[in-house]
Amino acid sequence: MGFFDLKAVCGVCGKEVGWNRFKIKRSNAWICSECLKKAGGAMSVDVSKVTIEDIKQMIPLDELEQYRDPLSTAEGMYQYCNDNKFDSGCNKKFMLRHFKIIEDNLLDDEKVYVTFVGVHNYVSATKHDGNYAYAITSKRIIIVQEDIDIIEEETLQSISLEDINNITLKLGMVLGTITVDTIKGIFNITSDKTAVKLINSRINEAINEINNDNSDNDNERLGSDTVVSVADELIKFKELLDMGVLTQEEFDAKKEQLLNL
Ligand SMILES: [Zn+2]
């Protein structure tokens, strides 16, 4: 957890920033020089006074649009399902309607990794809850079905990723089923075998990525912890200085490096 390998990302475009970066103190974030340029450049933007949101306002919409995560909109979710054949035979209208509910319920810092449609709680061809739309996000599994005559539950349900015990895949001759075992109960999603196989691996990839992101938090994001980290690092170096491991020169260099980050 060294402080020096801290990977900083631009608060606007999300790309990793190199040394040519600017601190946006009010948002406790970085901005890359490219995004700053798009917002008007260092001469016209006072980085000490603005927030990341302010800067986003300064960037022309069409330039900002290209940074938008495609899975953050219903249209993008539909496209993704269509491209991957995750549609479970549902039409565009059904998918857009259901993905719109997911889009509208996303939290500010929630990222969608996988979306798909499948038959909920399939038992047999005549015994199931019908098609549902699902999204795996950085926080939860979102489950949507808005045809109230089919179910009596709420249109949108969600289960926190932490509350999932297990996700298992079972493949039949034609169909495949993903079973999600949660602390609230078990449900399953069925669709054609090929799609289910791919959905399952996408879910696994997403969950791995989310877990990695969480464990790398200290390194990859600038949170309030960073302030503590700088102080901690300085204390460590001061101790090394006092012990004679570091020279005054080396200590000063480290100190400057830390304070200028
Ligand atoms: Zn940027």
CSV table of C-alpha atoms and ligand atoms in Angstrom, one decimal:
chain,number,residue,atom,x,y,z
A,1,MET,CA,0.0,0.0,0.0
A,2,GLY,CA,2.8,2.4,-0.8
A,3,PHE,CA,1.7,5.9,-1.4
A,4,PHE,CA,4.0,6.4,-4.3
A,5,ASP,CA,2.3,4.0,-6.6
A,6,LEU,CA,-1.0,5.8,-6.1
A,7,LYS,CA,-2.9,5.6,-9.4
A,8,ALA,CA,-4.9,8.7,-9.9
A,9,VAL,CA,-7.8,9.0,-12.3
A,10,CYS,CA,-9.3,12.0,-13.9
A,11,GLY,CA,-12.6,13.0,-12.2
A,12,VAL,CA,-14.1,13.9,-15.5
A,13,CYS,CA,-13.1,11.3,-18.1
A,14,GLY,CA,-12.1,8.5,-15.6
A,15,LYS,CA,-8.8,7.9,-17.4
A,16,GLU,CA,-5.7,7.5,-15.4
A,17,VAL,CA,-3.8,10.8,-15.2
A,18,GLY,CA,-0.1,11.1,-15.6
A,19,TRP,CA,2.0,13.8,-14.0
A,20,ASN,CA,0.4,16.4,-16.2
A,21,ARG,CA,-2.6,16.7,-13.9
A,22,PHE,CA,-4.3,19.3,-11.8
A,23,LYS,CA,-5.8,18.9,-8.4
A,24,ILE,CA,-9.4,19.8,-7.9
A,25,LYS,CA,-9.3,20.4,-4.2
A,26,ARG,CA,-13.0,21.1,-3.7
A,27,SER,CA,-13.8,17.7,-5.1
A,28,ASN,CA,-10.7,16.0,-3.7
A,29,ALA,CA,-10.0,14.8,-7.2
A,30,TRP,CA,-7.8,15.1,-10.2
A,31,ILE,CA,-8.4,16.3,-13.7
A,32,CYS,CA,-6.3,15.5,-16.7
A,33,SER,CA,-4.8,18.2,-18.8
A,34,GLU,CA,-7.0,17.2,-21.8
A,35,CYS,CA,-10.2,17.6,-19.9
A,36,LEU,CA,-9.0,20.9,-18.4
A,37,LYS,CA,-8.3,22.1,-21.9
A,38,LYS,CA,-11.8,21.1,-23.0
A,39,ALA,CA,-13.2,23.1,-20.1
A,40,GLY,CA,-11.3,26.2,-21.3
A,41,GLY,CA,-7.8,25.6,-20.1
A,42,ALA,CA,-5.8,26.5,-17.1
A,43,MET,CA,-5.9,30.2,-17.8
A,44,SER,CA,-9.7,30.4,-17.7
A,45,VAL,CA,-10.5,27.8,-15.1
A,46,ASP,CA,-9.4,28.4,-11.5
A,47,VAL,CA,-8.9,24.9,-10.4
A,48,SER,CA,-8.7,26.0,-6.7
A,49,LYS,CA,-12.3,27.3,-6.8
A,50,VAL,CA,-14.2,24.8,-8.9
A,51,THR,CA,-15.6,21.3,-8.4
A,52,ILE,CA,-15.5,18.4,-10.9
A,53,GLU,CA,-19.2,19.1,-11.5
A,54,ASP,CA,-18.5,22.7,-12.3
A,55,ILE,CA,-15.9,21.6,-14.8
A,56,LYS,CA,-18.3,19.2,-16.4
A,57,GLN,CA,-20.7,22.1,-16.9
A,58,MET,CA,-17.9,24.0,-18.8
A,59,ILE,CA,-17.2,21.2,-21.2
A,60,PRO,CA,-19.3,21.2,-24.4
A,61,LEU,CA,-22.0,18.5,-24.1
A,62,ASP,CA,-21.0,16.6,-27.2
A,63,GLU,CA,-17.4,16.3,-25.9
A,64,LEU,CA,-18.7,15.1,-22.6
A,65,GLU,CA,-21.1,12.7,-24.2
A,66,GLN,CA,-18.2,10.5,-25.4
A,67,TYR,CA,-17.2,9.8,-21.8
A,68,ARG,CA,-20.6,8.5,-20.8
A,69,ASP,CA,-20.7,4.9,-19.9
A,70,PRO,CA,-23.0,3.2,-22.5
A,71,LEU,CA,-24.5,1.0,-19.8
A,72,SER,CA,-25.7,4.1,-17.9
A,73,THR,CA,-28.6,4.5,-20.2
A,74,ALA,CA,-31.6,2.3,-21.1
A,75,GLU,CA,-30.7,2.6,-24.8
A,76,GLY,CA,-27.1,1.4,-24.1
A,77,MET,CA,-28.4,-1.5,-21.9
A,78,TYR,CA,-30.7,-2.5,-24.7
A,79,GLN,CA,-27.9,-2.3,-27.3
A,80,TYR,CA,-25.7,-4.4,-25.1
A,81,CYS,CA,-28.3,-7.1,-24.7
A,82,ASN,CA,-29.1,-7.0,-28.4
A,83,ASP,CA,-25.4,-7.3,-29.4
A,84,ASN,CA,-24.9,-10.2,-27.0
A,85,LYS,CA,-28.2,-11.9,-27.5
A,86,PHE,CA,-29.1,-11.5,-23.9
A,87,ASP,CA,-32.6,-10.6,-24.8
A,88,SER,CA,-34.4,-13.9,-24.0
A,89,GLY,CA,-36.6,-13.3,-27.1
A,90,CYS,CA,-38.0,-10.1,-25.7
A,91,ASN,CA,-38.6,-7.2,-28.0
A,92,LYS,CA,-37.0,-3.8,-28.0
A,93,LYS,CA,-40.0,-2.1,-26.4
A,94,PHE,CA,-40.0,-4.5,-23.5
A,95,MET,CA,-36.3,-4.0,-22.9
A,96,LEU,CA,-36.3,-0.3,-23.2
A,97,ARG,CA,-39.2,0.0,-20.8
A,98,HIS,CA,-37.6,-2.2,-18.2
A,99,PHE,CA,-34.0,-0.8,-18.6
A,100,LYS,CA,-35.4,2.7,-18.3
A,101,ILE,CA,-36.6,1.8,-14.8
A,102,ILE,CA,-33.1,0.6,-14.0
A,103,GLU,CA,-31.5,3.7,-15.5
A,104,ASP,CA,-33.8,5.9,-13.4
A,105,ASN,CA,-33.0,4.1,-10.2
A,106,LEU,CA,-29.2,4.1,-10.6
A,107,LEU,CA,-27.3,5.9,-7.8
A,108,ASP,CA,-24.8,8.6,-8.7
A,109,ASP,CA,-21.7,6.5,-8.2
A,110,GLU,CA,-23.2,3.2,-9.4
A,111,LYS,CA,-21.7,1.6,-12.4
A,112,VAL,CA,-23.6,-1.0,-14.5
A,113,TYR,CA,-21.5,-4.0,-15.6
A,114,VAL,CA,-23.9,-6.5,-17.1
A,115,THR,CA,-27.6,-6.3,-18.2
A,116,PHE,CA,-29.7,-9.1,-19.5
A,117,VAL,CA,-33.2,-10.4,-19.7
A,118,GLY,CA,-34.3,-13.9,-18.7
A,119,VAL,CA,-37.2,-15.9,-17.4
A,120,HIS,CA,-37.6,-15.5,-13.7
A,121,ASN,CA,-38.0,-18.5,-11.5
A,122,TYR,CA,-38.5,-21.0,-14.3
A,123,VAL,CA,-39.8,-24.3,-13.3
A,124,SER,CA,-41.3,-25.5,-16.5
A,125,ALA,CA,-42.6,-24.0,-19.8
A,126,THR,CA,-45.9,-23.2,-18.2
A,127,LYS,CA,-44.7,-22.5,-14.7
A,128,HIS,CA,-42.5,-19.4,-14.3
A,129,ASP,CA,-42.8,-15.7,-13.5
A,130,GLY,CA,-42.2,-14.4,-17.1
A,131,ASN,CA,-39.4,-12.3,-18.4
A,132,TYR,CA,-37.5,-10.0,-16.1
A,133,ALA,CA,-34.7,-7.5,-16.8
A,134,TYR,CA,-31.6,-7.6,-14.6
A,135,ALA,CA,-28.5,-5.5,-14.1
A,136,ILE,CA,-25.3,-6.3,-12.2
A,137,THR,CA,-23.9,-3.1,-10.9
A,138,SER,CA,-21.0,-2.1,-8.6
A,139,LYS,CA,-23.4,-2.3,-5.7
A,140,ARG,CA,-26.2,-4.8,-6.3
A,141,ILE,CA,-28.2,-7.0,-8.6
A,142,ILE,CA,-31.3,-5.1,-9.8
A,143,ILE,CA,-34.3,-7.0,-10.8
A,144,VAL,CA,-37.2,-5.4,-12.7
A,145,GLN,CA,-40.6,-6.6,-13.9
A,146,GLU,CA,-43.3,-4.0,-14.3
A,147,ASP,CA,-46.1,-6.0,-15.6
A,148,ILE,CA,-48.0,-6.0,-12.3
A,149,ASP,CA,-50.5,-8.6,-13.4
A,150,ILE,CA,-47.7,-11.1,-13.4
A,151,ILE,CA,-46.3,-10.4,-10.0
A,152,GLU,CA,-47.5,-8.8,-6.9
A,153,GLU,CA,-44.1,-7.6,-5.7
A,154,GLU,CA,-42.5,-4.3,-6.3
A,155,THR,CA,-41.5,-3.3,-9.9
A,156,LEU,CA,-37.8,-3.0,-8.9
A,157,GLN,CA,-36.1,-5.2,-6.4
A,158,SER,CA,-32.4,-5.1,-5.6
A,159,ILE,CA,-30.0,-7.2,-3.6
A,160,SER,CA,-26.8,-5.9,-2.4
A,161,LEU,CA,-23.8,-7.8,-3.7
A,162,GLU,CA,-22.7,-8.4,-0.1
A,163,ASP,CA,-25.9,-10.3,0.5
A,164,ILE,CA,-25.3,-12.8,-2.2
A,165,ASN,CA,-24.0,-16.2,-1.0
A,166,ASN,CA,-23.5,-17.9,-4.2
A,167,ILE,CA,-24.3,-17.8,-8.0
A,168,THR,CA,-24.4,-21.1,-9.8
A,169,LEU,CA,-24.8,-22.1,-13.4
A,170,LYS,CA,-26.7,-25.2,-14.6
A,171,LEU,CA,-26.8,-26.0,-18.3
A,172,GLY,CA,-29.4,-28.3,-19.9
A,173,MET,CA,-29.8,-29.4,-23.5
A,174,VAL,CA,-31.4,-26.2,-24.7
A,175,LEU,CA,-31.8,-24.0,-21.7
A,176,GLY,CA,-29.5,-22.7,-19.0
A,177,THR,CA,-30.2,-21.5,-15.5
A,178,ILE,CA,-28.4,-19.2,-13.2
A,179,THR,CA,-29.3,-19.6,-9.6
A,180,VAL,CA,-28.7,-16.8,-7.2
A,181,ASP,CA,-28.6,-17.7,-3.6
A,182,THR,CA,-29.0,-14.7,-1.3
A,183,ILE,CA,-29.5,-14.1,2.4
A,184,LYS,CA,-33.1,-13.1,1.4
A,185,GLY,CA,-33.8,-16.2,-0.5
A,186,ILE,CA,-33.1,-18.0,-3.8
A,187,PHE,CA,-34.2,-17.0,-7.3
A,188,ASN,CA,-33.2,-18.2,-10.7
A,189,ILE,CA,-32.9,-16.9,-14.2
A,190,THR,CA,-33.4,-19.0,-17.3
A,191,SER,CA,-32.7,-18.4,-20.9
A,192,ASP,CA,-31.1,-20.2,-23.8
A,193,LYS,CA,-28.0,-22.1,-23.0
A,194,THR,CA,-25.5,-20.1,-25.0
A,195,ALA,CA,-26.7,-16.8,-23.6
A,196,VAL,CA,-26.8,-18.0,-20.0
A,197,LYS,CA,-23.3,-19.4,-20.3
A,198,LEU,CA,-22.0,-16.0,-21.5
A,199,ILE,CA,-24.1,-14.1,-19.0
A,200,ASN,CA,-22.7,-16.2,-16.2
A,201,SER,CA,-19.1,-15.5,-17.2
A,202,ARG,CA,-19.9,-11.8,-17.6
A,203,ILE,CA,-21.3,-11.8,-14.1
A,204,ASN,CA,-18.2,-13.5,-12.7
A,205,GLU,CA,-15.9,-11.0,-14.5
A,206,ALA,CA,-17.9,-8.2,-13.1
A,207,ILE,CA,-17.8,-9.5,-9.6
A,208,ASN,CA,-14.1,-10.0,-9.8
A,209,GLU,CA,-13.6,-6.5,-11.1
A,210,ILE,CA,-15.8,-5.0,-8.4
A,211,ASN,CA,-13.9,-6.9,-5.7
A,212,ASN,CA,-10.6,-5.8,-7.1
A,213,ASP,CA,-11.8,-2.2,-7.3
A,214,ASN,CA,-12.8,-2.4,-3.7
A,215,SER,CA,-9.5,-3.8,-2.4
A,216,ASP,CA,-7.6,-1.2,-4.5
A,217,ASN,CA,-9.6,1.7,-3.2
A,218,ASP,CA,-6.7,3.1,-1.2
A,219,ASN,CA,-4.5,3.2,-4.2
A,220,GLU,CA,-6.9,4.2,-6.9
A,221,ARG,CA,-9.1,6.8,-5.5
A,222,LEU,CA,-8.5,9.9,-3.7
A,223,GLY,CA,-10.7,9.7,-0.6
A,224,SER,CA,-10.4,11.6,2.7
A,225,ASP,CA,-8.1,8.8,3.7
A,226,THR,CA,-5.4,10.3,1.5
A,227,VAL,CA,-5.0,13.1,3.9
A,228,VAL,CA,-4.2,10.6,6.6
A,229,SER,CA,-2.0,8.7,4.3
A,230,VAL,CA,0.2,11.6,3.6
A,231,ALA,CA,0.6,12.4,7.3
A,232,ASP,CA,1.3,8.7,8.0
A,233,GLU,CA,3.9,8.5,5.3
A,234,LEU,CA,5.6,11.6,6.6
A,235,ILE,CA,5.7,10.2,10.1
A,236,LYS,CA,7.2,7.0,8.7
A,237,PHE,CA,9.9,9.0,6.9
A,238,LYS,CA,10.5,11.1,9.9
A,239,GLU,CA,11.2,8.0,11.9
A,240,LEU,CA,13.5,6.7,9.3
A,241,LEU,CA,15.3,10.1,9.4
A,242,ASP,CA,15.6,9.9,13.1
A,243,MET,CA,16.9,6.4,12.9
A,244,GLY,CA,19.5,7.5,10.5
A,245,VAL,CA,18.2,5.3,7.6
A,246,LEU,CA,17.4,8.4,5.5
A,247,THR,CA,19.6,11.4,5.2
A,248,GLN,CA,18.1,14.9,5.7
A,249,GLU,CA,18.3,15.4,1.9
A,250,GLU,CA,16.4,12.2,1.2
A,251,PHE,CA,13.8,13.0,3.8
A,252,ASP,CA,13.3,16.5,2.3
A,253,ALA,CA,12.9,15.1,-1.1
A,254,LYS,CA,10.3,12.6,0.1
A,255,LYS,CA,8.5,15.3,2.0
A,256,GLU,CA,8.3,17.5,-1.0
A,257,GLN,CA,7.1,14.7,-3.2
A,258,LEU,CA,4.4,13.8,-0.7
A,259,LEU,CA,3.2,17.3,-0.1
A,260,ASN,CA,3.0,18.1,-3.8
A,261,LEU,CA,1.0,15.2,-4.8
B,1,ZN,ZN,-9.8,13.7,-18.1
